[in-house]
mmCIF file with all atom_site columns, C-alpha atoms in Angstrom:
data_model
loop_
_atom_site.group_PDB
_atom_site.id
_atom_site.type_symbol
_atom_site.label_atom_id
_atom_site.label_alt_id
_atom_site.label_comp_id
_atom_site.label_asym_id
_atom_site.label_entity_id
_atom_site.label_seq_id
_atom_site.pdbx_PDB_ins_code
_atom_site.Cartn_x
_atom_site.Cartn_y
_atom_site.Cartn_z
_atom_site.occupancy
_atom_site.B_iso_or_equiv
_atom_site.pdbx_formal_charge
_atom_site.auth_seq_id
_atom_site.auth_comp_id
_atom_site.auth_asym_id
_atom_site.auth_atom_id
_atom_site.pdbx_PDB_model_num
ATOM 1   C CA . MET A 1 1   ? 78.194 40.207 86.939 1.00 56.00 ? 1   MET A CA 1
ATOM 2   C CA . HIS A 1 2   ? 75.845 43.485 87.360 1.00 60.00 ? 2   HIS A CA 1
ATOM 3   C CA . ARG A 1 3   ? 78.395 45.610 88.621 1.00 63.00 ? 3   ARG A CA 1
ATOM 4   C CA . HIS A 1 4   ? 81.228 44.500 85.334 1.00 60.00 ? 4   HIS A CA 1
ATOM 5   C CA . ILE A 1 5   ? 78.414 45.142 83.452 1.00 58.00 ? 5   ILE A CA 1
ATOM 6   C CA . ARG A 1 6   ? 76.292 48.667 84.541 1.00 60.00 ? 6   ARG A CA 1
ATOM 7   C CA . SER A 1 7   ? 81.205 49.431 84.735 1.00 59.00 ? 7   SER A CA 1
ATOM 8   C CA . SER A 1 8   ? 81.292 48.912 81.367 1.00 57.00 ? 8   SER A CA 1
ATOM 9   C CA . SER A 1 9   ? 77.911 50.221 80.379 1.00 58.00 ? 9   SER A CA 1
ATOM 10  C CA . LEU A 1 10  ? 78.034 53.941 81.599 1.00 59.00 ? 10  LEU A CA 1
ATOM 11  C CA . SER A 1 11  ? 81.501 54.290 81.737 1.00 57.00 ? 11  SER A CA 1
ATOM 12  C CA . SER A 1 12  ? 82.137 57.318 78.146 1.00 61.00 ? 12  SER A CA 1
ATOM 13  C CA . ALA A 1 13  ? 84.266 55.261 75.218 1.00 55.00 ? 13  ALA A CA 1
ATOM 14  C CA . TYR A 1 14  ? 86.767 58.105 74.778 1.00 54.00 ? 14  TYR A CA 1
ATOM 15  C CA . TYR A 1 15  ? 87.054 59.352 78.425 1.00 57.00 ? 15  TYR A CA 1
ATOM 16  C CA . PHE A 1 16  ? 87.247 56.022 81.001 1.00 56.00 ? 16  PHE A CA 1
ATOM 17  C CA . LYS A 1 17  ? 89.625 52.788 80.583 1.00 59.00 ? 17  LYS A CA 1
ATOM 18  C CA . ASN A 1 18  ? 88.112 49.525 78.898 1.00 54.00 ? 18  ASN A CA 1
ATOM 19  C CA . GLN A 1 19  ? 87.162 46.840 81.532 1.00 54.00 ? 19  GLN A CA 1
ATOM 20  C CA . ASP A 1 20  ? 86.844 43.335 80.645 1.00 55.00 ? 20  ASP A CA 1
ATOM 21  C CA . ASP A 1 21  ? 85.365 41.380 82.422 1.00 54.00 ? 21  ASP A CA 1
ATOM 22  C CA . GLN A 1 22  ? 88.933 39.274 83.474 1.00 62.00 ? 22  GLN A CA 1
ATOM 23  C CA . GLY A 1 23  ? 88.604 35.283 83.494 1.00 53.00 ? 23  GLY A CA 1
ATOM 24  C CA . ASN A 1 24  ? 84.370 34.260 83.754 1.00 54.00 ? 24  ASN A CA 1
ATOM 25  C CA . ILE A 1 25  ? 83.074 32.021 81.025 1.00 56.00 ? 25  ILE A CA 1
ATOM 26  C CA . ARG A 1 26  ? 81.601 33.648 79.152 1.00 61.00 ? 26  ARG A CA 1
ATOM 27  C CA . GLU A 1 27  ? 83.118 37.321 77.676 1.00 63.00 ? 27  GLU A CA 1
ATOM 28  C CA . PHE A 1 28  ? 81.239 40.397 76.865 1.00 61.00 ? 28  PHE A CA 1
ATOM 29  C CA . ASN A 1 29  ? 82.334 43.284 75.031 1.00 65.00 ? 29  ASN A CA 1
ATOM 30  C CA . LEU A 1 30  ? 80.549 46.806 76.778 1.00 64.00 ? 30  LEU A CA 1
ATOM 31  C CA . VAL A 1 31  ? 80.380 50.631 75.850 1.00 64.00 ? 31  VAL A CA 1
ATOM 32  C CA . ASP A 1 32  ? 79.080 53.499 76.881 1.00 65.00 ? 32  ASP A CA 1
ATOM 33  C CA . GLY A 1 33  ? 74.918 53.019 76.099 1.00 67.00 ? 33  GLY A CA 1
ATOM 34  C CA . GLY A 1 34  ? 75.826 56.342 74.328 1.00 66.00 ? 34  GLY A CA 1
ATOM 35  C CA . VAL A 1 35  ? 78.014 56.301 71.763 1.00 67.00 ? 35  VAL A CA 1
ATOM 36  C CA . ALA A 1 36  ? 73.653 54.473 70.641 1.00 68.00 ? 36  ALA A CA 1
ATOM 37  C CA . ALA A 1 37  ? 71.586 56.422 72.785 1.00 70.00 ? 37  ALA A CA 1
ATOM 38  C CA . ASN A 1 38  ? 73.354 60.128 74.856 1.00 72.00 ? 38  ASN A CA 1
ATOM 39  C CA . ASN A 1 39  ? 69.440 60.431 76.342 1.00 81.00 ? 39  ASN A CA 1
ATOM 40  C CA . PRO A 1 40  ? 67.243 56.731 75.857 1.00 85.00 ? 40  PRO A CA 1
ATOM 41  C CA . ALA A 1 41  ? 64.163 58.201 76.185 1.00 89.00 ? 41  ALA A CA 1
ATOM 42  C CA . LEU A 1 42  ? 63.783 57.141 72.406 1.00 88.00 ? 42  LEU A CA 1
ATOM 43  C CA . VAL A 1 43  ? 64.605 53.613 73.160 1.00 88.00 ? 43  VAL A CA 1
ATOM 44  C CA . ALA A 1 44  ? 62.425 53.988 76.248 1.00 90.00 ? 44  ALA A CA 1
ATOM 45  C CA . ILE A 1 45  ? 59.133 54.927 74.010 1.00 92.00 ? 45  ILE A CA 1
ATOM 46  C CA . SER A 1 46  ? 60.228 51.524 71.580 1.00 91.00 ? 46  SER A CA 1
ATOM 47  C CA . GLN A 1 47  ? 60.822 48.715 73.889 1.00 90.00 ? 47  GLN A CA 1
ATOM 48  C CA . VAL A 1 48  ? 56.804 49.461 75.843 1.00 90.00 ? 48  VAL A CA 1
ATOM 49  C CA . THR A 1 49  ? 56.125 50.071 71.476 1.00 91.00 ? 49  THR A CA 1
ATOM 50  C CA . LYS A 1 50  ? 57.673 46.522 71.626 1.00 92.00 ? 50  LYS A CA 1
ATOM 51  C CA . GLN A 1 51  ? 56.142 45.414 74.890 1.00 90.00 ? 51  GLN A CA 1
ATOM 52  C CA . ILE A 1 52  ? 52.347 46.933 72.886 1.00 89.00 ? 52  ILE A CA 1
ATOM 53  C CA . LEU A 1 53  ? 52.765 44.921 70.007 1.00 89.00 ? 53  LEU A CA 1
ATOM 54  C CA . ASP A 1 54  ? 53.996 41.166 71.205 1.00 90.00 ? 54  ASP A CA 1
ATOM 55  C CA . ALA A 1 55  ? 50.464 41.435 73.316 1.00 88.00 ? 55  ALA A CA 1
ATOM 56  C CA . ASN A 1 56  ? 51.943 41.711 77.163 1.00 86.00 ? 56  ASN A CA 1
ATOM 57  C CA . ARG A 1 57  ? 49.631 41.502 79.277 1.00 80.00 ? 57  ARG A CA 1
ATOM 58  C CA . ASP A 1 58  ? 50.504 44.305 81.063 1.00 78.00 ? 58  ASP A CA 1
ATOM 59  C CA . PHE A 1 59  ? 49.634 46.475 78.983 1.00 79.00 ? 59  PHE A CA 1
ATOM 60  C CA . PHE A 1 60  ? 46.378 47.230 77.568 1.00 76.00 ? 60  PHE A CA 1
ATOM 61  C CA . PRO A 1 61  ? 45.656 46.858 74.048 1.00 78.00 ? 61  PRO A CA 1
ATOM 62  C CA . ILE A 1 62  ? 46.020 50.026 72.612 1.00 83.00 ? 62  ILE A CA 1
ATOM 63  C CA . LYS A 1 63  ? 47.742 50.550 69.335 1.00 84.00 ? 63  LYS A CA 1
ATOM 64  C CA . PRO A 1 64  ? 51.421 50.768 69.825 1.00 80.00 ? 64  PRO A CA 1
ATOM 65  C CA . THR A 1 65  ? 51.988 53.987 68.382 1.00 82.00 ? 65  THR A CA 1
ATOM 66  C CA . ASP A 1 66  ? 49.090 55.821 70.281 1.00 88.00 ? 66  ASP A CA 1
ATOM 67  C CA . PHE A 1 67  ? 52.347 57.707 72.066 1.00 88.00 ? 67  PHE A CA 1
ATOM 68  C CA . GLY A 1 68  ? 49.837 59.733 72.677 1.00 87.00 ? 68  GLY A CA 1
ATOM 69  C CA . ARG A 1 69  ? 48.432 57.884 75.099 1.00 88.00 ? 69  ARG A CA 1
ATOM 70  C CA . PHE A 1 70  ? 52.477 57.226 76.906 1.00 91.00 ? 70  PHE A CA 1
ATOM 71  C CA . LEU A 1 71  ? 53.114 59.242 79.626 1.00 92.00 ? 71  LEU A CA 1
ATOM 72  C CA . VAL A 1 72  ? 57.494 60.183 79.173 1.00 94.00 ? 72  VAL A CA 1
ATOM 73  C CA . ILE A 1 73  ? 59.901 60.813 82.138 1.00 94.00 ? 73  ILE A CA 1
ATOM 74  C CA . SER A 1 74  ? 62.893 62.040 80.963 1.00 93.00 ? 74  SER A CA 1
ATOM 75  C CA . LEU A 1 75  ? 65.800 62.923 83.868 1.00 91.00 ? 75  LEU A CA 1
ATOM 76  C CA . GLY A 1 76  ? 68.171 64.680 82.828 1.00 88.00 ? 76  GLY A CA 1
ATOM 77  C CA . THR A 1 77  ? 71.700 63.738 84.684 1.00 85.00 ? 77  THR A CA 1
ATOM 78  C CA . GLY A 1 78  ? 72.899 67.597 83.532 1.00 86.00 ? 78  GLY A CA 1
ATOM 79  C CA . SER A 1 79  ? 74.797 69.001 80.184 1.00 83.00 ? 79  SER A CA 1
ATOM 80  C CA . PRO A 1 80  ? 78.004 71.668 80.305 1.00 80.00 ? 80  PRO A CA 1
ATOM 81  C CA . LYS A 1 81  ? 76.523 75.391 79.724 1.00 79.00 ? 81  LYS A CA 1
ATOM 82  C CA . VAL A 1 82  ? 76.038 75.513 76.340 1.00 74.00 ? 82  VAL A CA 1
ATOM 83  C CA . GLU A 1 83  ? 79.018 78.207 74.445 1.00 72.00 ? 83  GLU A CA 1
ATOM 84  C CA . LYS A 1 84  ? 80.636 78.562 71.732 1.00 68.00 ? 84  LYS A CA 1
ATOM 85  C CA . HIS A 1 85  ? 83.299 76.537 71.155 1.00 71.00 ? 85  HIS A CA 1
ATOM 86  C CA . TYR A 1 86  ? 84.813 76.279 67.857 1.00 79.00 ? 86  TYR A CA 1
ATOM 87  C CA . SER A 1 87  ? 84.388 78.101 64.747 1.00 84.00 ? 87  SER A CA 1
ATOM 88  C CA . ALA A 1 88  ? 85.450 77.235 60.783 1.00 88.00 ? 88  ALA A CA 1
ATOM 89  C CA . HIS A 1 89  ? 88.751 79.268 61.208 1.00 88.00 ? 89  HIS A CA 1
ATOM 90  C CA . LYS A 1 90  ? 89.981 77.489 64.150 1.00 87.00 ? 90  LYS A CA 1
ATOM 91  C CA . ALA A 1 91  ? 88.808 73.949 62.579 1.00 88.00 ? 91  ALA A CA 1
ATOM 92  C CA . ALA A 1 92  ? 90.771 74.377 59.763 1.00 90.00 ? 92  ALA A CA 1
ATOM 93  C CA . LYS A 1 93  ? 94.002 74.365 61.192 1.00 89.00 ? 93  LYS A CA 1
ATOM 94  C CA . TRP A 1 94  ? 92.697 70.260 63.286 1.00 90.00 ? 94  TRP A CA 1
ATOM 95  C CA . GLY A 1 95  ? 94.413 67.256 62.580 1.00 90.00 ? 95  GLY A CA 1
ATOM 96  C CA . ALA A 1 96  ? 92.904 64.624 62.791 1.00 86.00 ? 96  ALA A CA 1
ATOM 97  C CA . LEU A 1 97  ? 93.681 64.279 67.113 1.00 87.00 ? 97  LEU A CA 1
ATOM 98  C CA . GLY A 1 98  ? 92.526 67.785 66.522 1.00 88.00 ? 98  GLY A CA 1
ATOM 99  C CA . TRP A 1 99  ? 88.844 66.381 66.252 1.00 89.00 ? 99  TRP A CA 1
ATOM 100 C CA . LEU A 1 100 ? 88.834 64.122 68.590 1.00 84.00 ? 100 LEU A CA 1
ATOM 101 C CA . ILE A 1 101 ? 87.431 65.180 71.135 1.00 81.00 ? 101 ILE A CA 1
ATOM 102 C CA . PRO A 1 102 ? 85.330 67.944 69.453 1.00 84.00 ? 102 PRO A CA 1
ATOM 103 C CA . ILE A 1 103 ? 83.515 65.518 67.125 1.00 84.00 ? 103 ILE A CA 1
ATOM 104 C CA . ALA A 1 104 ? 82.913 63.551 70.344 1.00 78.00 ? 104 ALA A CA 1
ATOM 105 C CA . ASP A 1 105 ? 81.012 66.554 72.304 1.00 78.00 ? 105 ASP A CA 1
ATOM 106 C CA . VAL A 1 106 ? 79.587 66.777 68.741 1.00 81.00 ? 106 VAL A CA 1
ATOM 107 C CA . PHE A 1 107 ? 77.451 63.922 68.481 1.00 80.00 ? 107 PHE A CA 1
ATOM 108 C CA . ALA A 1 108 ? 76.712 63.623 72.582 1.00 75.00 ? 108 ALA A CA 1
ATOM 109 C CA . GLN A 1 109 ? 75.328 66.884 71.883 1.00 77.00 ? 109 GLN A CA 1
ATOM 110 C CA . ALA A 1 110 ? 73.887 66.693 68.955 1.00 81.00 ? 110 ALA A CA 1
ATOM 111 C CA . SER A 1 111 ? 72.609 62.851 69.494 1.00 79.00 ? 111 SER A CA 1
ATOM 112 C CA . ALA A 1 112 ? 70.895 64.152 73.192 1.00 79.00 ? 112 ALA A CA 1
ATOM 113 C CA . ASP A 1 113 ? 68.916 67.371 71.572 1.00 83.00 ? 113 ASP A CA 1
ATOM 114 C CA . MET A 1 114 ? 67.534 65.664 68.666 1.00 87.00 ? 114 MET A CA 1
ATOM 115 C CA . VAL A 1 115 ? 65.462 62.956 70.441 1.00 88.00 ? 115 VAL A CA 1
ATOM 116 C CA . ASP A 1 116 ? 63.913 65.532 73.103 1.00 88.00 ? 116 ASP A CA 1
ATOM 117 C CA . PHE A 1 117 ? 63.181 67.713 69.247 1.00 90.00 ? 117 PHE A CA 1
ATOM 118 C CA . HIS A 1 118 ? 61.354 64.613 68.054 1.00 91.00 ? 118 HIS A CA 1
ATOM 119 C CA . ILE A 1 119 ? 59.345 63.395 71.428 1.00 92.00 ? 119 ILE A CA 1
ATOM 120 C CA . ALA A 1 120 ? 58.357 66.859 71.882 1.00 92.00 ? 120 ALA A CA 1
ATOM 121 C CA . VAL A 1 121 ? 57.596 67.203 67.983 1.00 92.00 ? 121 VAL A CA 1
ATOM 122 C CA . VAL A 1 122 ? 56.008 63.569 68.747 1.00 92.00 ? 122 VAL A CA 1
ATOM 123 C CA . PHE A 1 123 ? 53.818 64.705 71.548 1.00 92.00 ? 123 PHE A CA 1
ATOM 124 C CA . GLN A 1 124 ? 52.807 68.023 70.219 1.00 91.00 ? 124 GLN A CA 1
ATOM 125 C CA . ALA A 1 125 ? 51.130 66.861 67.365 1.00 92.00 ? 125 ALA A CA 1
ATOM 126 C CA . LEU A 1 126 ? 48.751 64.528 69.006 1.00 92.00 ? 126 LEU A CA 1
ATOM 127 C CA . HIS A 1 127 ? 48.134 67.453 71.369 1.00 92.00 ? 127 HIS A CA 1
ATOM 128 C CA . SER A 1 128 ? 49.475 65.287 74.526 1.00 93.00 ? 128 SER A CA 1
ATOM 129 C CA . GLU A 1 129 ? 52.644 67.915 74.478 1.00 92.00 ? 129 GLU A CA 1
ATOM 130 C CA . GLN A 1 130 ? 51.567 67.063 78.890 1.00 92.00 ? 130 GLN A CA 1
ATOM 131 C CA . ASN A 1 131 ? 52.633 63.507 78.450 1.00 94.00 ? 131 ASN A CA 1
ATOM 132 C CA . TYR A 1 132 ? 56.336 64.449 78.043 1.00 94.00 ? 132 TYR A CA 1
ATOM 133 C CA . LEU A 1 133 ? 58.297 65.710 80.664 1.00 94.00 ? 133 LEU A CA 1
ATOM 134 C CA . ARG A 1 134 ? 62.129 66.687 80.298 1.00 94.00 ? 134 ARG A CA 1
ATOM 135 C CA . ILE A 1 135 ? 64.051 67.722 83.289 1.00 94.00 ? 135 ILE A CA 1
ATOM 136 C CA . GLN A 1 136 ? 67.757 68.662 82.606 1.00 91.00 ? 136 GLN A CA 1
ATOM 137 C CA . ASP A 1 137 ? 70.209 71.105 84.126 1.00 91.00 ? 137 ASP A CA 1
ATOM 138 C CA . ASP A 1 138 ? 72.429 72.758 81.124 1.00 85.00 ? 138 ASP A CA 1
ATOM 139 C CA . ASN A 1 139 ? 74.171 75.089 82.646 1.00 86.00 ? 139 ASN A CA 1
ATOM 140 C CA . LEU A 1 140 ? 76.566 73.409 84.811 1.00 88.00 ? 140 LEU A CA 1
ATOM 141 C CA . SER A 1 141 ? 80.240 74.945 84.686 1.00 88.00 ? 141 SER A CA 1
ATOM 142 C CA . GLY A 1 142 ? 82.806 74.481 86.669 1.00 87.00 ? 142 GLY A CA 1
ATOM 143 C CA . MET A 1 143 ? 84.094 71.228 89.105 1.00 88.00 ? 143 MET A CA 1
ATOM 144 C CA . THR A 1 144 ? 80.000 69.571 88.694 1.00 89.00 ? 144 THR A CA 1
ATOM 145 C CA . SER A 1 145 ? 80.116 69.136 85.110 1.00 84.00 ? 145 SER A CA 1
ATOM 146 C CA . SER A 1 146 ? 83.384 67.020 85.831 1.00 82.00 ? 146 SER A CA 1
ATOM 147 C CA . LEU A 1 147 ? 82.751 63.277 84.446 1.00 75.00 ? 147 LEU A CA 1
ATOM 148 C CA . ASP A 1 148 ? 85.055 62.029 87.664 1.00 78.00 ? 148 ASP A CA 1
ATOM 149 C CA . LEU A 1 149 ? 85.503 64.034 90.205 1.00 85.00 ? 149 LEU A CA 1
ATOM 150 C CA . ALA A 1 150 ? 83.192 61.913 93.043 1.00 85.00 ? 150 ALA A CA 1
ATOM 151 C CA . THR A 1 151 ? 84.246 64.555 95.876 1.00 91.00 ? 151 THR A CA 1
ATOM 152 C CA . LYS A 1 152 ? 82.273 64.988 98.978 1.00 93.00 ? 152 LYS A CA 1
ATOM 153 C CA . GLU A 1 153 ? 81.602 68.243 98.509 1.00 94.00 ? 153 GLU A CA 1
ATOM 154 C CA . ASN A 1 154 ? 81.208 68.239 94.256 1.00 93.00 ? 154 ASN A CA 1
ATOM 155 C CA . LEU A 1 155 ? 78.514 65.314 94.901 1.00 93.00 ? 155 LEU A CA 1
ATOM 156 C CA . GLU A 1 156 ? 76.809 68.222 98.093 1.00 94.00 ? 156 GLU A CA 1
ATOM 157 C CA . LYS A 1 157 ? 77.394 70.487 94.723 1.00 94.00 ? 157 LYS A CA 1
ATOM 158 C CA . LEU A 1 158 ? 75.117 68.081 92.861 1.00 93.00 ? 158 LEU A CA 1
ATOM 159 C CA . VAL A 1 159 ? 72.612 67.226 95.701 1.00 94.00 ? 159 VAL A CA 1
ATOM 160 C CA . GLU A 1 160 ? 71.867 71.300 95.620 1.00 95.00 ? 160 GLU A CA 1
ATOM 161 C CA . ILE A 1 161 ? 71.303 71.523 91.848 1.00 95.00 ? 161 ILE A CA 1
ATOM 162 C CA . GLY A 1 162 ? 69.225 68.753 91.679 1.00 94.00 ? 162 GLY A CA 1
ATOM 163 C CA . GLY A 1 163 ? 67.061 70.468 94.654 1.00 95.00 ? 163 GLY A CA 1
ATOM 164 C CA . ASN A 1 164 ? 66.991 73.788 92.658 1.00 95.00 ? 164 ASN A CA 1
ATOM 165 C CA . LEU A 1 165 ? 65.967 72.335 89.778 1.00 95.00 ? 165 LEU A CA 1
ATOM 166 C CA . LEU A 1 166 ? 62.623 70.686 90.751 1.00 96.00 ? 166 LEU A CA 1
ATOM 167 C CA . LYS A 1 167 ? 61.707 74.661 92.274 1.00 96.00 ? 167 LYS A CA 1
ATOM 168 C CA . LYS A 1 168 ? 62.036 76.076 88.743 1.00 96.00 ? 168 LYS A CA 1
ATOM 169 C CA . PRO A 1 169 ? 58.770 75.539 86.654 1.00 96.00 ? 169 PRO A CA 1
ATOM 170 C CA . THR A 1 170 ? 59.090 73.415 83.902 1.00 96.00 ? 170 THR A CA 1
ATOM 171 C CA . SER A 1 171 ? 60.032 74.030 80.541 1.00 93.00 ? 171 SER A CA 1
ATOM 172 C CA . ARG A 1 172 ? 59.691 71.958 76.599 1.00 91.00 ? 172 ARG A CA 1
ATOM 173 C CA . VAL A 1 173 ? 61.131 72.763 73.676 1.00 88.00 ? 173 VAL A CA 1
ATOM 174 C CA . ASN A 1 174 ? 60.507 75.568 70.774 1.00 88.00 ? 174 ASN A CA 1
ATOM 175 C CA . LEU A 1 175 ? 59.920 73.570 67.501 1.00 87.00 ? 175 LEU A CA 1
ATOM 176 C CA . GLU A 1 176 ? 60.849 77.068 65.780 1.00 88.00 ? 176 GLU A CA 1
ATOM 177 C CA . THR A 1 177 ? 63.927 77.273 68.180 1.00 86.00 ? 177 THR A CA 1
ATOM 178 C CA . GLY A 1 178 ? 65.731 74.165 68.852 1.00 82.00 ? 178 GLY A CA 1
ATOM 179 C CA . LEU A 1 179 ? 65.931 75.801 72.392 1.00 82.00 ? 179 LEU A CA 1
ATOM 180 C CA . PHE A 1 180 ? 64.130 74.921 75.630 1.00 85.00 ? 180 PHE A CA 1
ATOM 181 C CA . GLU A 1 181 ? 61.506 77.536 77.345 1.00 90.00 ? 181 GLU A CA 1
ATOM 182 C CA . SER A 1 182 ? 59.362 77.847 80.358 1.00 92.00 ? 182 SER A CA 1
ATOM 183 C CA . ILE A 1 183 ? 56.228 76.426 79.848 1.00 93.00 ? 183 ILE A CA 1
ATOM 184 C CA . GLU A 1 184 ? 54.099 79.582 81.008 1.00 90.00 ? 184 GLU A CA 1
ATOM 185 C CA . ASN A 1 185 ? 51.650 78.500 83.804 1.00 91.00 ? 185 ASN A CA 1
ATOM 186 C CA . GLY A 1 186 ? 53.235 74.707 83.698 1.00 91.00 ? 186 GLY A CA 1
ATOM 187 C CA . GLY A 1 187 ? 54.633 74.880 87.291 1.00 95.00 ? 187 GLY A CA 1
ATOM 188 C CA . THR A 1 188 ? 57.465 73.815 89.377 1.00 97.00 ? 188 THR A CA 1
ATOM 189 C CA . ASN A 1 189 ? 59.171 70.288 88.210 1.00 96.00 ? 189 ASN A CA 1
ATOM 190 C CA . GLU A 1 190 ? 58.008 69.345 91.189 1.00 97.00 ? 190 GLU A CA 1
ATOM 191 C CA . GLU A 1 191 ? 54.413 69.706 91.419 1.00 97.00 ? 191 GLU A CA 1
ATOM 192 C CA . ALA A 1 192 ? 54.283 68.134 87.587 1.00 96.00 ? 192 ALA A CA 1
ATOM 193 C CA . LEU A 1 193 ? 56.491 64.882 88.721 1.00 96.00 ? 193 LEU A CA 1
ATOM 194 C CA . MET A 1 194 ? 54.189 64.665 92.154 1.00 97.00 ? 194 MET A CA 1
ATOM 195 C CA . LYS A 1 195 ? 51.123 64.814 89.112 1.00 95.00 ? 195 LYS A CA 1
ATOM 196 C CA . PHE A 1 196 ? 52.886 62.284 86.913 1.00 95.00 ? 196 PHE A CA 1
ATOM 197 C CA . ALA A 1 197 ? 53.838 59.541 90.418 1.00 95.00 ? 197 ALA A CA 1
ATOM 198 C CA . ILE A 1 198 ? 49.671 60.202 90.773 1.00 96.00 ? 198 ILE A CA 1
ATOM 199 C CA . LEU A 1 199 ? 49.027 59.134 87.403 1.00 92.00 ? 199 LEU A CA 1
ATOM 200 C CA . LEU A 1 200 ? 51.671 56.619 87.766 1.00 91.00 ? 200 LEU A CA 1
ATOM 201 C CA . SER A 1 201 ? 50.131 55.103 91.036 1.00 94.00 ? 201 SER A CA 1
ATOM 202 C CA . LYS A 1 202 ? 46.897 54.813 90.114 1.00 91.00 ? 202 LYS A CA 1
ATOM 203 C CA . GLU A 1 203 ? 47.949 52.862 86.564 1.00 86.00 ? 203 GLU A CA 1
ATOM 204 C CA . LYS A 1 204 ? 49.500 50.347 89.071 1.00 86.00 ? 204 LYS A CA 1
ATOM 205 C CA . ASN A 1 205 ? 46.513 49.710 91.660 1.00 88.00 ? 205 ASN A CA 1
ATOM 206 C CA . ILE A 1 206 ? 44.238 49.395 87.856 1.00 82.00 ? 206 ILE A CA 1
ATOM 207 C CA . ARG A 1 207 ? 46.807 46.922 87.469 1.00 79.00 ? 207 ARG A CA 1
ATOM 208 C CA . GLU A 1 208 ? 47.571 44.484 90.148 1.00 81.00 ? 208 GLU A CA 1
ATOM 209 C CA . SER A 1 209 ? 43.013 45.168 90.396 1.00 81.00 ? 209 SER A CA 1
ATOM 210 C CA . ARG A 1 210 ? 43.631 43.171 86.838 1.00 72.00 ? 210 ARG A CA 1
ATOM 211 C CA . PHE A 1 211 ? 45.274 40.356 88.894 1.00 65.00 ? 211 PHE A CA 1
ATOM 212 C CA . VAL A 1 212 ? 42.830 40.054 92.023 1.00 62.00 ? 212 VAL A CA 1
#
């Protein structure tokens, strides 16, 4: 069952063939979660907020909207380099079918970008921008940007890209331009992840000590 859920909810709605559970007692009709939240970071924040609101003992009794106390790591899966594929002149000649793929691309990219922009605004407004780490390679090209090319060569290339991404400087969205920019004296993504890991490890130990 879990395999079917993962397969269904992670499949791009317009790209992969629809799947069903083929005879299970209960029927589930699932679609890619990216239709609603292509970048699930905001969903994660909402869930933590709900747990605090419900007085979950695993969370300290802070205000549900005290986002400055949150630690958020948002790991992107990579995206193709943004190029100027479309223009008003070209779009004027499209029919309904011509709009199908472009509008899906626009929705997916805009959804993810707006989530990151919104979270960045909130954390910067609270002077807690260091608590939000977004790691994403948005310059993929060729086979590395393909959704379904699971060859050994491509997977090894993606691992290499991920390793290189760790060595790159941390970046943050510029609220004026909406573009990502390297953070001056912000260290690398790898160093930032290590800092977060230390903080989370301390948090885990504190939580466990409460139940001893």
